[in-house]
Short mmCIF file of C-alpha atoms in Angstrom, two decimals:
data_model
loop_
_atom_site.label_atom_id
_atom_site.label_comp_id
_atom_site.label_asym_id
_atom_site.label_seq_id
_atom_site.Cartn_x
_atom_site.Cartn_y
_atom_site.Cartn_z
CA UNK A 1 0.00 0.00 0.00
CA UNK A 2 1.53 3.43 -1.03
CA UNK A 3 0.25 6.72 0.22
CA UNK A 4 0.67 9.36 -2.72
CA UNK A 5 1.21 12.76 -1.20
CA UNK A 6 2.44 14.40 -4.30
CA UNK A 7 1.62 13.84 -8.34
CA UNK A 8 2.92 15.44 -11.58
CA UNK A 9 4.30 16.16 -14.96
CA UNK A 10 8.36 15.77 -14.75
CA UNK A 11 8.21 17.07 -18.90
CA UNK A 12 9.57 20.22 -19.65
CA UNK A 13 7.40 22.25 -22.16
CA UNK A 14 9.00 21.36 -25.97
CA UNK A 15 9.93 17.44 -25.10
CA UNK A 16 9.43 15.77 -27.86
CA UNK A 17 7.15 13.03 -27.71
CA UNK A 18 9.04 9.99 -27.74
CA UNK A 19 11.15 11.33 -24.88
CA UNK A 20 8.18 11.95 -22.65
CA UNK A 21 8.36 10.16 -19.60
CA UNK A 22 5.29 8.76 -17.69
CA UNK A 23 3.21 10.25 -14.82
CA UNK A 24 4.95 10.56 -11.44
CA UNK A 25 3.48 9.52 -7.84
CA UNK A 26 5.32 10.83 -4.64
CA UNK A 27 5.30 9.78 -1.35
CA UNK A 28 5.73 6.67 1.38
CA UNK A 29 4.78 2.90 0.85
CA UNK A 30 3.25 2.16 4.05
CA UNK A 31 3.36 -1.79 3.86
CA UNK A 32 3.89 -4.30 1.25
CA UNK A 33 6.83 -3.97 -1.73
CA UNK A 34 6.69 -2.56 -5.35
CA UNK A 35 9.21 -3.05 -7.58
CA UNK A 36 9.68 -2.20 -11.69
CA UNK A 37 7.26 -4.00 -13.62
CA UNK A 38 4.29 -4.37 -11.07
CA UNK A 39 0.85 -3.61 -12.22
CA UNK A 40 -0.89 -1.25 -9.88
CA UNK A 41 -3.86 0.43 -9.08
CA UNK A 42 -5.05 3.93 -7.99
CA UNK A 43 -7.73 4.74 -6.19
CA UNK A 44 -10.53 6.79 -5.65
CA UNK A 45 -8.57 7.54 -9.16
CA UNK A 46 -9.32 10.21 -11.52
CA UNK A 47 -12.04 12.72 -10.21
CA UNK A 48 -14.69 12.98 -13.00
CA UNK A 49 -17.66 15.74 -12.68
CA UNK A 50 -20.51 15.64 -14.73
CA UNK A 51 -23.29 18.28 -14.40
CA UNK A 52 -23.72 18.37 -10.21
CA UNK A 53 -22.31 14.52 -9.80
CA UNK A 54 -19.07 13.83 -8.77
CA UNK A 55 -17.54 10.66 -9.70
CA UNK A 56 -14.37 8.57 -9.65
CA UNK A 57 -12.56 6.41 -12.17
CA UNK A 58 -10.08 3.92 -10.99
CA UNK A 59 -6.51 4.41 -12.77
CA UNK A 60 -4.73 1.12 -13.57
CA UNK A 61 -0.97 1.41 -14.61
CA UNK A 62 2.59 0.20 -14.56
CA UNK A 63 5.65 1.02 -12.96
CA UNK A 64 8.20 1.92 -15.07
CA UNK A 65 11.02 3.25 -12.34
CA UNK A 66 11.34 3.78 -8.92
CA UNK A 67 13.64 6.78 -6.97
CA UNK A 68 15.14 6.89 -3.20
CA UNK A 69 15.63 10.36 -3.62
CA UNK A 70 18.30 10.62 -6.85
CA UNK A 71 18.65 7.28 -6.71
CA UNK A 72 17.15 4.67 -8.83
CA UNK A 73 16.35 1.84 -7.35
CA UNK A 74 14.61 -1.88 -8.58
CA UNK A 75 12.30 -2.43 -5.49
CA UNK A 76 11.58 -1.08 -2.28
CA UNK A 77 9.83 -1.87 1.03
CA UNK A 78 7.98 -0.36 3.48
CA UNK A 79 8.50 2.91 5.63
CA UNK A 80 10.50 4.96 2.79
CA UNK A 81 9.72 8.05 0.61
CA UNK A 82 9.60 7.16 -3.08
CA UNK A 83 8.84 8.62 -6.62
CA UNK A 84 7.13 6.21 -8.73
CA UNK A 85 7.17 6.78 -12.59
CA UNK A 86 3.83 4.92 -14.15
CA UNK A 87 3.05 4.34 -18.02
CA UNK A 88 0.05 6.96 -17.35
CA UNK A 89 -0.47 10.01 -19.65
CA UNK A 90 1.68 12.86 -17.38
CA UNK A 91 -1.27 15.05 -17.80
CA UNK A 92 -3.28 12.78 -15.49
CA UNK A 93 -0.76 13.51 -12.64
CA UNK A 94 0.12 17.45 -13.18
CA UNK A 95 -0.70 19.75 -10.30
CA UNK A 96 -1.18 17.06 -7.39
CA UNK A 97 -4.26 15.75 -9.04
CA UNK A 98 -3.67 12.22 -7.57
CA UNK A 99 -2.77 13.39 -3.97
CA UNK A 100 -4.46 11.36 -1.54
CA UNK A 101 -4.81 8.81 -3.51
CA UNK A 102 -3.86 4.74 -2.63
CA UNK A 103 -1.66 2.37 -4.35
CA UNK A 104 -1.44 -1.31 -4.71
CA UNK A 105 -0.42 -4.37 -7.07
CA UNK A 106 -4.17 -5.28 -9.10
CA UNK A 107 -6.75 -6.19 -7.15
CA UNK A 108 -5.74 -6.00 -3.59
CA UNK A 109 -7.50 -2.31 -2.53
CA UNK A 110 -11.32 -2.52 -1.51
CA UNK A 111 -13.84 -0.52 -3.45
CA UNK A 112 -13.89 3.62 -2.25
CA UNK A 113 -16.73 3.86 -0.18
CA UNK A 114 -18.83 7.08 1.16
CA UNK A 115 -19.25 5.42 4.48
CA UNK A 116 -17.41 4.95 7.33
CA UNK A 117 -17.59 2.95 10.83
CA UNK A 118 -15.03 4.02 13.22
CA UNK A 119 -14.18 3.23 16.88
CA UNK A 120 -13.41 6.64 18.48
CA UNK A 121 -11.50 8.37 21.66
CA UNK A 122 -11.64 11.65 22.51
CA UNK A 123 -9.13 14.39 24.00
CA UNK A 124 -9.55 15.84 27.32
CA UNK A 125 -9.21 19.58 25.76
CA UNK A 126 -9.07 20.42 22.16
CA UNK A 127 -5.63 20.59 20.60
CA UNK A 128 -4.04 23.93 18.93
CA UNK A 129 -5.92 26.79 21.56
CA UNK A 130 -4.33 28.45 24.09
CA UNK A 131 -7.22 28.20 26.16
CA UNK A 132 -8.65 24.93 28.30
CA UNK A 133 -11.29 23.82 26.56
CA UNK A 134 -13.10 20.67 27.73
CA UNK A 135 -14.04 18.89 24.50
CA UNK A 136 -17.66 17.84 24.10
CA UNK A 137 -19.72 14.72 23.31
CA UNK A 138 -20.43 13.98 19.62
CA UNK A 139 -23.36 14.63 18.39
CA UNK A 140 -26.22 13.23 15.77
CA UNK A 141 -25.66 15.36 12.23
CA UNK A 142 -22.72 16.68 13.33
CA UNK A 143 -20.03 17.53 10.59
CA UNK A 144 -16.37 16.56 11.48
CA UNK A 145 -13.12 16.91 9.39
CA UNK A 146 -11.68 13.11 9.48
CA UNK A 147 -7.82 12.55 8.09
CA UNK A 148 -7.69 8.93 6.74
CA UNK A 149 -3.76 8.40 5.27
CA UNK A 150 -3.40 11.22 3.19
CA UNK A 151 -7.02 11.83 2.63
CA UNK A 152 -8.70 14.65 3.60
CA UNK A 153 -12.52 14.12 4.02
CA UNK A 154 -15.78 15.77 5.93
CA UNK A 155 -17.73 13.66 7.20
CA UNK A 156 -21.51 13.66 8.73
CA UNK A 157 -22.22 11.61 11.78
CA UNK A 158 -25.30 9.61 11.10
CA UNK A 159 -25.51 7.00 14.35
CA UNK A 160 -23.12 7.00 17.99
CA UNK A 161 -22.86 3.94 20.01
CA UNK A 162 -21.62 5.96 23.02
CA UNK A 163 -20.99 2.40 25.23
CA UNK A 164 -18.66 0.75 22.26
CA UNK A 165 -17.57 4.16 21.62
CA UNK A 166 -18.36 3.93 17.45
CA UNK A 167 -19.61 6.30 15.20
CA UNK A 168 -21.07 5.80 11.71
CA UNK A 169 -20.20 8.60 8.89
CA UNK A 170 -21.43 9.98 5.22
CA UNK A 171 -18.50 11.66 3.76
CA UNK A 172 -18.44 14.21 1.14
CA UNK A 173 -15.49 12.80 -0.62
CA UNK A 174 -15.03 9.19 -0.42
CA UNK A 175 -11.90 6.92 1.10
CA UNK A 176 -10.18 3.53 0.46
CA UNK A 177 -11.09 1.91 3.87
CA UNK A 178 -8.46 -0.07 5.42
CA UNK A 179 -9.23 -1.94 8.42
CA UNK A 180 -7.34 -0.70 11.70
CA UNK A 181 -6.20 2.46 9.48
CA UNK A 182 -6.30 5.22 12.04
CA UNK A 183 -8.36 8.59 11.44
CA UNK A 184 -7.80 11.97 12.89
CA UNK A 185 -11.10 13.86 14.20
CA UNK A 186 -11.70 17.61 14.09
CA UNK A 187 -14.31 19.89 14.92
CA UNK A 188 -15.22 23.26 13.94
CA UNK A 189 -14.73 25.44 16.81
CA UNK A 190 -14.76 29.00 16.21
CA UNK A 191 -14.43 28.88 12.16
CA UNK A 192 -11.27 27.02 12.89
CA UNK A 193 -10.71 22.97 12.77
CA UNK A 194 -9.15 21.45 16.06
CA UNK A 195 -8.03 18.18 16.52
CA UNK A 196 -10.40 16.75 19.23
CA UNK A 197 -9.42 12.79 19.21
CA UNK A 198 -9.00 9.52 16.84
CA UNK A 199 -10.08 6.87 15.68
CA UNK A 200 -9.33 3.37 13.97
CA UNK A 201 -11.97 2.18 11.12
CA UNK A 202 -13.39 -1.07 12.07
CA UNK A 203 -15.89 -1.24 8.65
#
């Protein structure tokens, strides 16, 4: 599983096009390996909108080199910082346009999903205020900012099981749901979001 935090377009205006290289993912392979060669898959993907709907188009590609930094390298494992160059069109990874987005080998990432079940604790006081401020229950239609790997996502809290300490979302822009992945929580407290606990996604 690799967590893109950065795409783009390594092509310098003018390149002609049989020296174009392929589009570039950046960022830290959480577990697993990829080496040159795999077939992989990103998702949520490409973000399509048509009229008022929002959709998402799963990208599948191959990996054509891999970089430590300057370095090239054949393979690598978990826990490092790598730029991945894929056979996909560079335009489809210009400006960050895959950021947040998950990578594996074919067939080994669940479908994205718009809901989430998550097992949550709460801080004492909210984080990032000078002041101490007890942090409150959660509440029914509440929207809270949730940080799932490098996914950035508001979600609505439709049920609370206050004894098993869960909470069921709708989110506005969908995740890859990994079991045990852990979220951050935030809540809007004066116009500003503050971290007020976490979470780990149990469905």
């Amino acid at each position: 599983i690799f967590l893109v935090a950065r795409s783009f377009d390594i092509n310098r205006p003018g390149t002609k096009i049989e020296n174009l290289k392929g589009g570039v993912l950046g960022g830290v392979l959480k577990k697993g390996k990829l080496k040159i060669g795999d077939e992989i898959e990103i998702k949520p993907g490409l973000s399509l909108k048509k009229s008022n709907n929002q959709s998402y188009q799963t990208l599948n590609t191959k990996i054509l080199s891999l970089h430590k930094g300057m370095k090239s390298v054949k393979d690598v494992e978990p826990g490092v910082s790598i730029s991945i160059e894929t056979s996909l069109d560079p335009f489809l990874t210009k400006a960050d346009s895959l950021t947040s987005c998950l990578v594996s080998t074919k067939n080994n990432l669940p479908e994205i999903t718009y809901n989430l079940k998550v097992k949550y604790k709460l801080f004492d006081e909210v984080l990032g205020t000078s002041e101490h401020q007890k942090i409150e229950a959660l509440k029914i239609k509440e929207m809270l900012m949730l940080n799932v790997n490098t996914t950035i996502t508001v979600g609505v809290v439709e049920k609370i099981d206050k004894d098993k300490k869960e909470i069921e979302l709708t989110l506005n822009i969908p995740v890859v749901a990994l079991k045990k992945d852990n979220v951050g929580i935030a809540r809007n407290l004066d116009r500003h979001w503050r971290l007020i606990g976490w979470g780990e996604i149990i469905q």
